[in-house]
Amino acid sequence: MGLFKPMNDPDFAPWNDPSATPLIKVEGVTKRYGGVVAIDNQSVDIYEREFFALLGPSGCGKTTMMRLLGGFEDISEGSISIAGQDMAGVPPNKRPVNMMFQSYALFPHMSVEQNIAFGLKREGLGQVEIRDRVSEMLRLVQLQKFASRKPDQLSGGQRQRVALARALAKAPKLLLLDEPLGALDKKLRQETQFELMDIQEKTGTTFVIVTHDQEEAMTVASRVAVMDEGRIAQIATPDVIYEAPNSRYVADFIGDVNLIEGHADGDAVAAKIGRFPSSMPKMKKGSECCLALRPEKLSIAKSKPTKATNAIKGKVLDIAYLGNITTYHVSVGDSILRAQVTNASRKARAGITWDEDVWLSWTNTAGVVLTA
Ligand code: ATP
């Protein structure tokens, strides 16, 4: 299985190409349920062959956005077009879209083959065409040997692949996946993420996935939309979302982060615990801002580093050993900062222990200064 996704192909970035036409155009869409605004005047362009992730906490509106794309809900305001066609009033079965539900919704009395063929039969395709398409799908998800089994004779991961094959059989332009790996355990989930990426690339179908699992979104997606209370807080490639979040909300939602509150002071963030030179956005002196530092960007040492531009002294409060990494919780003034160290060797680390005085240091470019 190839482990490469479009994101790894430096040429795949249609969102940066002003001449590229989006497959999906969401324009000024609002969805209200009575008094609840589930989607609040949002616009987004999604391109052909993208693996687009809608990510956010429970209730942020990601399922609603997906249901609007699929035509399972009506839009209150705004418009959605797919492949140049306005979707207003177009029912789900008339859209070039298919949806894979979290429960997979496989027919228990039908074999794998029959499950995959179901939608094709309903479309009225000829027998030969159906047979060819089903075997192509079985090959795609590597279930040729399981064609005549019933869903209850399959593992969770295999069932997931049947559902995927069934959803892709009609060759939709867009496949919507609602927490597609939610029913799998962590290890299988990670393996299946790569399979999903591989299948997405092979078929060239545009995937929009809903997930609340940030690791999953970061692994599979070409771009991630981080949602917050009915709005998209940021849309960007996973590396940009992680390294250049546009707000405290996004920085905090994705991965672990130290948020050091302060104010702009020339080329630095002036905080209670120190003045930290950083690459500053354009802002007035004295305006509030926050230095966001990922724990793995901090170095921890027993003695003061001689070269580092930013170094502060603290005391180790807690040590979380996770095998591959260790996270040190260090109190500095009335703040607690976290520094993460990769355990590259099996030997115990340089003996940093609880209650010990340590130095945390980082470079001027390690953090990002946030104003929102
Ligand atoms: P989860 O991860 O929990 O599924 P979500 O991000 O998918 O959450 P949505 O299901 O899109 O969130 O819901 C967004 C908001 O709209 C929530 O406040 C929810 O309570 C509300 N909502 C969703 N469906 C309905 C409905 N049919 N009637 C009323 N309110 C609804």
mmCIF file of N, CA, C and O in Angstrom, residues 21-88:
data_model
loop_
_atom_site.group_PDB
_atom_site.id
_atom_site.type_symbol
_atom_site.label_atom_id
_atom_site.label_comp_id
_atom_site.label_asym_id
_atom_site.label_seq_id
_atom_site.Cartn_x
_atom_site.Cartn_y
_atom_site.Cartn_z
ATOM 1 N N THR A 21 -10.931 25.480 -10.547
ATOM 2 C CA THR A 21 -12.356 25.591 -10.228
ATOM 3 C C THR A 21 -12.677 24.588 -9.134
ATOM 4 O O THR A 21 -12.388 23.403 -9.285
ATOM 5 N N PRO A 22 -13.280 25.033 -8.040
ATOM 6 C CA PRO A 22 -13.604 24.079 -6.979
ATOM 7 C C PRO A 22 -14.694 23.101 -7.410
ATOM 8 O O PRO A 22 -15.578 23.478 -8.193
ATOM 9 N N LEU A 23 -14.629 21.884 -6.907
ATOM 10 C CA LEU A 23 -15.697 20.917 -7.160
ATOM 11 C C LEU A 23 -16.936 21.304 -6.351
ATOM 12 O O LEU A 23 -18.057 21.211 -6.810
ATOM 13 N N ILE A 24 -16.668 21.742 -5.123
ATOM 14 C CA ILE A 24 -17.763 22.113 -4.221
ATOM 15 C C ILE A 24 -17.596 23.573 -3.827
ATOM 16 O O ILE A 24 -16.504 23.977 -3.412
ATOM 17 N N LYS A 25 -18.679 24.321 -3.973
ATOM 18 C CA LYS A 25 -18.655 25.717 -3.532
ATOM 19 C C LYS A 25 -19.747 25.926 -2.494
ATOM 20 O O LYS A 25 -20.928 25.789 -2.807
ATOM 21 N N VAL A 26 -19.341 26.187 -1.297
ATOM 22 C CA VAL A 26 -20.289 26.507 -0.225
ATOM 23 C C VAL A 26 -20.211 28.024 -0.062
ATOM 24 O O VAL A 26 -19.132 28.563 0.180
ATOM 25 N N GLU A 27 -21.335 28.700 -0.262
ATOM 26 C CA GLU A 27 -21.286 30.169 -0.232
ATOM 27 C C GLU A 27 -22.309 30.747 0.735
ATOM 28 O O GLU A 27 -23.517 30.553 0.555
ATOM 29 N N GLY A 28 -21.797 31.389 1.757
ATOM 30 C CA GLY A 28 -22.653 32.082 2.730
ATOM 31 C C GLY A 28 -23.732 31.204 3.320
ATOM 32 O O GLY A 28 -24.877 31.637 3.465
ATOM 33 N N VAL A 29 -23.360 29.967 3.669
ATOM 34 C CA VAL A 29 -24.373 29.018 4.132
ATOM 35 C C VAL A 29 -24.664 29.163 5.631
ATOM 36 O O VAL A 29 -23.747 29.192 6.464
ATOM 37 N N THR A 30 -25.930 29.290 5.920
ATOM 38 C CA THR A 30 -26.402 29.279 7.313
ATOM 39 C C THR A 30 -27.408 28.145 7.446
ATOM 40 O O THR A 30 -28.208 27.907 6.533
ATOM 41 N N LYS A 31 -27.342 27.426 8.559
ATOM 42 C CA LYS A 31 -28.359 26.420 8.861
ATOM 43 C C LYS A 31 -28.863 26.640 10.280
ATOM 44 O O LYS A 31 -28.084 26.637 11.230
ATOM 45 N N ARG A 32 -30.165 26.865 10.346
ATOM 46 C CA ARG A 32 -30.782 27.052 11.663
ATOM 47 C C ARG A 32 -31.720 25.892 11.955
ATOM 48 O O ARG A 32 -32.418 25.412 11.054
ATOM 49 N N TYR A 33 -31.691 25.431 13.189
ATOM 50 C CA TYR A 33 -32.717 24.496 13.670
ATOM 51 C C TYR A 33 -33.489 25.270 14.722
ATOM 52 O O TYR A 33 -32.993 25.435 15.838
ATOM 53 N N GLY A 34 -34.658 25.790 14.372
ATOM 54 C CA GLY A 34 -35.372 26.657 15.310
ATOM 55 C C GLY A 34 -34.456 27.822 15.660
ATOM 56 O O GLY A 34 -33.940 28.511 14.785
ATOM 57 N N GLY A 35 -34.199 27.987 16.949
ATOM 58 C CA GLY A 35 -33.338 29.086 17.384
ATOM 59 C C GLY A 35 -31.852 28.749 17.358
ATOM 60 O O GLY A 35 -31.010 29.620 17.596
ATOM 61 N N VAL A 36 -31.497 27.498 17.077
ATOM 62 C CA VAL A 36 -30.073 27.099 17.099
ATOM 63 C C VAL A 36 -29.440 27.368 15.733
ATOM 64 O O VAL A 36 -29.955 26.923 14.710
ATOM 65 N N VAL A 37 -28.328 28.118 15.763
ATOM 66 C CA VAL A 37 -27.601 28.340 14.506
ATOM 67 C C VAL A 37 -26.494 27.287 14.447
ATOM 68 O O VAL A 37 -25.475 27.389 15.119
ATOM 69 N N ALA A 38 -26.712 26.246 13.636
ATOM 70 C CA ALA A 38 -25.735 25.150 13.579
ATOM 71 C C ALA A 38 -24.580 25.501 12.655
ATOM 72 O O ALA A 38 -23.431 25.125 12.902
ATOM 73 N N ILE A 39 -24.870 26.234 11.566
ATOM 74 C CA ILE A 39 -23.830 26.740 10.648
ATOM 75 C C ILE A 39 -24.130 28.219 10.443
ATOM 76 O O ILE A 39 -25.254 28.593 10.118
ATOM 77 N N ASP A 40 -23.104 29.040 10.653
ATOM 78 C CA ASP A 40 -23.305 30.470 10.711
ATOM 79 C C ASP A 40 -22.608 31.185 9.544
ATOM 80 O O ASP A 40 -21.435 31.535 9.638
ATOM 81 N N ASN A 41 -23.326 31.342 8.429
ATOM 82 C CA ASN A 41 -22.831 32.121 7.289
ATOM 83 C C ASN A 41 -21.406 31.726 6.870
ATOM 84 O O ASN A 41 -20.499 32.549 6.887
ATOM 85 N N GLN A 42 -21.239 30.480 6.462
ATOM 86 C CA GLN A 42 -19.899 29.970 6.132
ATOM 87 C C GLN A 42 -19.719 29.721 4.642
ATOM 88 O O GLN A 42 -20.658 29.317 3.952
ATOM 89 N N SER A 43 -18.497 29.968 4.182
ATOM 90 C CA SER A 43 -18.152 29.710 2.787
ATOM 91 C C SER A 43 -16.889 28.858 2.751
ATOM 92 O O SER A 43 -15.985 29.074 3.550
ATOM 93 N N VAL A 44 -16.875 27.923 1.823
ATOM 94 C CA VAL A 44 -15.666 27.107 1.664
ATOM 95 C C VAL A 44 -15.644 26.506 0.264
ATOM 96 O O VAL A 44 -16.696 26.174 -0.296
ATOM 97 N N ASP A 45 -14.453 26.432 -0.304
ATOM 98 C CA ASP A 45 -14.258 25.786 -1.603
ATOM 99 C C ASP A 45 -13.507 24.476 -1.378
ATOM 100 O O ASP A 45 -12.507 24.462 -0.667
ATOM 101 N N ILE A 46 -13.984 23.406 -1.990
ATOM 102 C CA ILE A 46 -13.293 22.117 -1.885
ATOM 103 C C ILE A 46 -13.013 21.637 -3.310
ATOM 104 O O ILE A 46 -13.893 21.734 -4.181
ATOM 105 N N TYR A 47 -11.812 21.156 -3.530
ATOM 106 C CA TYR A 47 -11.371 20.841 -4.890
ATOM 107 C C TYR A 47 -11.396 19.339 -5.167
ATOM 108 O O TYR A 47 -11.316 18.524 -4.242
ATOM 109 N N GLU A 48 -11.457 19.033 -6.460
ATOM 110 C CA GLU A 48 -11.446 17.647 -6.902
ATOM 111 C C GLU A 48 -10.192 16.954 -6.371
ATOM 112 O O GLU A 48 -9.116 17.539 -6.355
ATOM 113 N N ARG A 49 -10.347 15.705 -5.958
ATOM 114 C CA ARG A 49 -9.263 14.851 -5.434
ATOM 115 C C ARG A 49 -8.793 15.262 -4.039
ATOM 116 O O ARG A 49 -7.857 14.697 -3.499
ATOM 117 N N GLU A 50 -9.462 16.219 -3.438
ATOM 118 C CA GLU A 50 -9.068 16.575 -2.078
ATOM 119 C C GLU A 50 -9.559 15.542 -1.086
ATOM 120 O O GLU A 50 -10.601 14.903 -1.300
ATOM 121 N N PHE A 51 -8.832 15.410 -0.007
ATOM 122 C CA PHE A 51 -9.285 14.655 1.161
ATOM 123 C C PHE A 51 -9.450 15.728 2.228
ATOM 124 O O PHE A 51 -8.476 16.191 2.812
ATOM 125 N N PHE A 52 -10.692 16.151 2.403
ATOM 126 C CA PHE A 52 -10.969 17.348 3.195
ATOM 127 C C PHE A 52 -11.576 16.926 4.534
ATOM 128 O O PHE A 52 -12.556 16.177 4.555
ATOM 129 N N ALA A 53 -10.996 17.386 5.619
ATOM 130 C CA ALA A 53 -11.502 16.971 6.937
ATOM 131 C C ALA A 53 -12.219 18.112 7.638
ATOM 132 O O ALA A 53 -11.717 19.236 7.688
ATOM 133 N N LEU A 54 -13.415 17.815 8.151
ATOM 134 C CA LEU A 54 -14.129 18.749 9.026
ATOM 135 C C LEU A 54 -13.875 18.277 10.444
ATOM 136 O O LEU A 54 -14.261 17.167 10.813
ATOM 137 N N LEU A 55 -13.199 19.120 11.201
ATOM 138 C CA LEU A 55 -12.737 18.714 12.529
ATOM 139 C C LEU A 55 -13.236 19.701 13.569
ATOM 140 O O LEU A 55 -13.232 20.908 13.328
ATOM 141 N N GLY A 56 -13.649 19.198 14.706
ATOM 142 C CA GLY A 56 -14.062 20.117 15.758
ATOM 143 C C GLY A 56 -14.716 19.357 16.888
ATOM 144 O O GLY A 56 -15.048 18.179 16.746
ATOM 145 N N PRO A 57 -14.931 20.042 17.999
ATOM 146 C CA PRO A 57 -15.539 19.374 19.151
ATOM 147 C C PRO A 57 -17.008 19.075 18.909
ATOM 148 O O PRO A 57 -17.603 19.587 17.957
ATOM 149 N N SER A 58 -17.580 18.292 19.778
ATOM 150 C CA SER A 58 -18.985 17.913 19.669
ATOM 151 C C SER A 58 -19.866 19.162 19.602
ATOM 152 O O SER A 58 -19.671 20.108 20.368
ATOM 153 N N GLY A 59 -20.789 19.164 18.663
ATOM 154 C CA GLY A 59 -21.737 20.273 18.574
ATOM 155 C C GLY A 59 -21.260 21.462 17.755
ATOM 156 O O GLY A 59 -21.973 22.461 17.637
ATOM 157 N N CYS A 60 -20.073 21.384 17.139
ATOM 158 C CA CYS A 60 -19.542 22.552 16.412
ATOM 159 C C CYS A 60 -20.183 22.722 15.048
ATOM 160 O O CYS A 60 -20.008 23.736 14.389
ATOM 161 N N GLY A 61 -20.886 21.678 14.567
ATOM 162 C CA GLY A 61 -21.600 21.826 13.297
ATOM 163 C C GLY A 61 -21.045 20.996 12.152
ATOM 164 O O GLY A 61 -21.505 21.107 11.020
ATOM 165 N N LYS A 62 -20.086 20.119 12.444
ATOM 166 C CA LYS A 62 -19.460 19.375 11.339
ATOM 167 C C LYS A 62 -20.427 18.394 10.670
ATOM 168 O O LYS A 62 -20.465 18.302 9.442
ATOM 169 N N THR A 63 -21.234 17.688 11.453
ATOM 170 C CA THR A 63 -22.189 16.757 10.849
ATOM 171 C C THR A 63 -23.233 17.524 10.047
ATOM 172 O O THR A 63 -23.635 17.100 8.964
ATOM 173 N N THR A 64 -23.650 18.666 10.570
ATOM 174 C CA THR A 64 -24.623 19.487 9.847
ATOM 175 C C THR A 64 -24.049 19.896 8.493
ATOM 176 O O THR A 64 -24.726 19.800 7.466
ATOM 177 N N MET A 65 -22.807 20.332 8.467
ATOM 178 C CA MET A 65 -22.183 20.737 7.204
ATOM 179 C C MET A 65 -22.186 19.569 6.224
ATOM 180 O O MET A 65 -22.496 19.725 5.045
ATOM 181 N N MET A 66 -21.858 18.385 6.740
ATOM 182 C CA MET A 66 -21.828 17.207 5.873
ATOM 183 C C MET A 66 -23.237 16.865 5.364
ATOM 184 O O MET A 66 -23.416 16.556 4.190
ATOM 185 N N ARG A 67 -24.212 16.955 6.224
ATOM 186 C CA ARG A 67 -25.588 16.642 5.818
ATOM 187 C C ARG A 67 -26.113 17.648 4.792
ATOM 188 O O ARG A 67 -26.895 17.303 3.914
ATOM 189 N N LEU A 68 -25.654 18.880 4.888
ATOM 190 C CA LEU A 68 -26.042 19.885 3.890
ATOM 191 C C LEU A 68 -25.423 19.539 2.539
ATOM 192 O O LEU A 68 -26.062 19.670 1.496
ATOM 193 N N LEU A 69 -24.166 19.072 2.562
ATOM 194 C CA LEU A 69 -23.500 18.688 1.308
ATOM 195 C C LEU A 69 -24.221 17.499 0.664
ATOM 196 O O LEU A 69 -24.374 17.435 -0.552
ATOM 197 N N GLY A 70 -24.658 16.574 1.503
ATOM 198 C CA GLY A 70 -25.313 15.370 1.007
ATOM 199 C C GLY A 70 -26.769 15.591 0.629
ATOM 200 O O GLY A 70 -27.389 14.736 0.007
ATOM 201 N N GLY A 71 -27.332 16.722 1.037
ATOM 202 C CA GLY A 71 -28.725 17.008 0.713
ATOM 203 C C GLY A 71 -29.701 16.392 1.703
ATOM 204 O O GLY A 71 -30.889 16.269 1.414
ATOM 205 N N PHE A 72 -29.214 16.010 2.878
ATOM 206 C CA PHE A 72 -30.109 15.419 3.881
ATOM 207 C C PHE A 72 -30.800 16.493 4.717
ATOM 208 O O PHE A 72 -31.696 16.208 5.500
ATOM 209 N N GLU A 73 -30.324 17.720 4.575
ATOM 210 C CA GLU A 73 -30.951 18.858 5.258
ATOM 211 C C GLU A 73 -31.048 20.001 4.259
ATOM 212 O O GLU A 73 -30.222 20.090 3.334
ATOM 213 N N ASP A 74 -32.038 20.881 4.459
ATOM 214 C CA ASP A 74 -32.130 22.067 3.610
ATOM 215 C C ASP A 74 -31.334 23.206 4.227
ATOM 216 O O ASP A 74 -31.271 23.342 5.454
ATOM 217 N N ILE A 75 -30.786 24.018 3.361
ATOM 218 C CA ILE A 75 -30.023 25.196 3.794
ATOM 219 C C ILE A 75 -31.004 26.298 4.201
ATOM 220 O O ILE A 75 -32.030 26.482 3.548
ATOM 221 N N SER A 76 -30.715 27.025 5.269
ATOM 222 C CA SER A 76 -31.579 28.158 5.642
ATOM 223 C C SER A 76 -31.256 29.369 4.771
ATOM 224 O O SER A 76 -32.148 30.072 4.313
ATOM 225 N N GLU A 77 -29.944 29.629 4.565
ATOM 226 C CA GLU A 77 -29.509 30.728 3.693
ATOM 227 C C GLU A 77 -28.241 30.323 2.979
ATOM 228 O O GLU A 77 -27.481 29.509 3.508
ATOM 229 N N GLY A 78 -27.999 30.927 1.804
ATOM 230 C CA GLY A 78 -26.765 30.653 1.074
ATOM 231 C C GLY A 78 -26.961 29.568 0.032
ATOM 232 O O GLY A 78 -28.099 29.172 -0.265
ATOM 233 N N SER A 79 -25.859 29.098 -0.533
ATOM 234 C CA SER A 79 -25.970 28.087 -1.590
ATOM 235 C C SER A 79 -24.799 27.110 -1.579
ATOM 236 O O SER A 79 -23.716 27.423 -1.084
ATOM 237 N N ILE A 80 -25.062 25.930 -2.111
ATOM 238 C CA ILE A 80 -24.010 24.930 -2.304
ATOM 239 C C ILE A 80 -24.087 24.491 -3.757
ATOM 240 O O ILE A 80 -25.172 24.147 -4.248
ATOM 241 N N SER A 81 -22.941 24.511 -4.441
ATOM 242 C CA SER A 81 -22.943 23.923 -5.778
ATOM 243 C C SER A 81 -21.887 22.832 -5.834
ATOM 244 O O SER A 81 -20.855 22.911 -5.169
ATOM 245 N N ILE A 82 -22.196 21.783 -6.593
ATOM 246 C CA ILE A 82 -21.263 20.675 -6.781
ATOM 247 C C ILE A 82 -21.094 20.477 -8.281
ATOM 248 O O ILE A 82 -22.093 20.392 -9.014
ATOM 249 N N ALA A 83 -19.854 20.442 -8.711
ATOM 250 C CA ALA A 83 -19.522 20.311 -10.137
ATOM 251 C C ALA A 83 -20.310 21.321 -10.976
ATOM 252 O O ALA A 83 -20.879 20.982 -12.010
ATOM 253 N N GLY A 84 -20.379 22.534 -10.475
ATOM 254 C CA GLY A 84 -20.994 23.616 -11.240
ATOM 255 C C GLY A 84 -22.513 23.675 -11.180
ATOM 256 O O GLY A 84 -23.124 24.578 -11.730
ATOM 257 N N GLN A 85 -23.131 22.708 -10.476
ATOM 258 C CA GLN A 85 -24.595 22.682 -10.424
ATOM 259 C C GLN A 85 -25.095 23.098 -9.046
ATOM 260 O O GLN A 85 -24.625 22.567 -8.027
ATOM 261 N N ASP A 86 -26.027 24.042 -9.046
ATOM 262 C CA ASP A 86 -26.615 24.461 -7.773
ATOM 263 C C ASP A 86 -27.425 23.299 -7.204
ATOM 264 O O ASP A 86 -28.246 22.708 -7.899
ATOM 265 N N MET A 87 -27.195 22.995 -5.930
ATOM 266 C CA MET A 87 -27.818 21.818 -5.331
ATOM 267 C C MET A 87 -29.164 22.122 -4.665
ATOM 268 O O MET A 87 -29.769 21.217 -4.074
ATOM 269 N N ALA A 88 -29.631 23.361 -4.758
ATOM 270 C CA ALA A 88 -30.899 23.711 -4.114
ATOM 271 C C ALA A 88 -32.007 22.809 -4.652
ATOM 272 O O ALA A 88 -32.197 22.704 -5.867
#
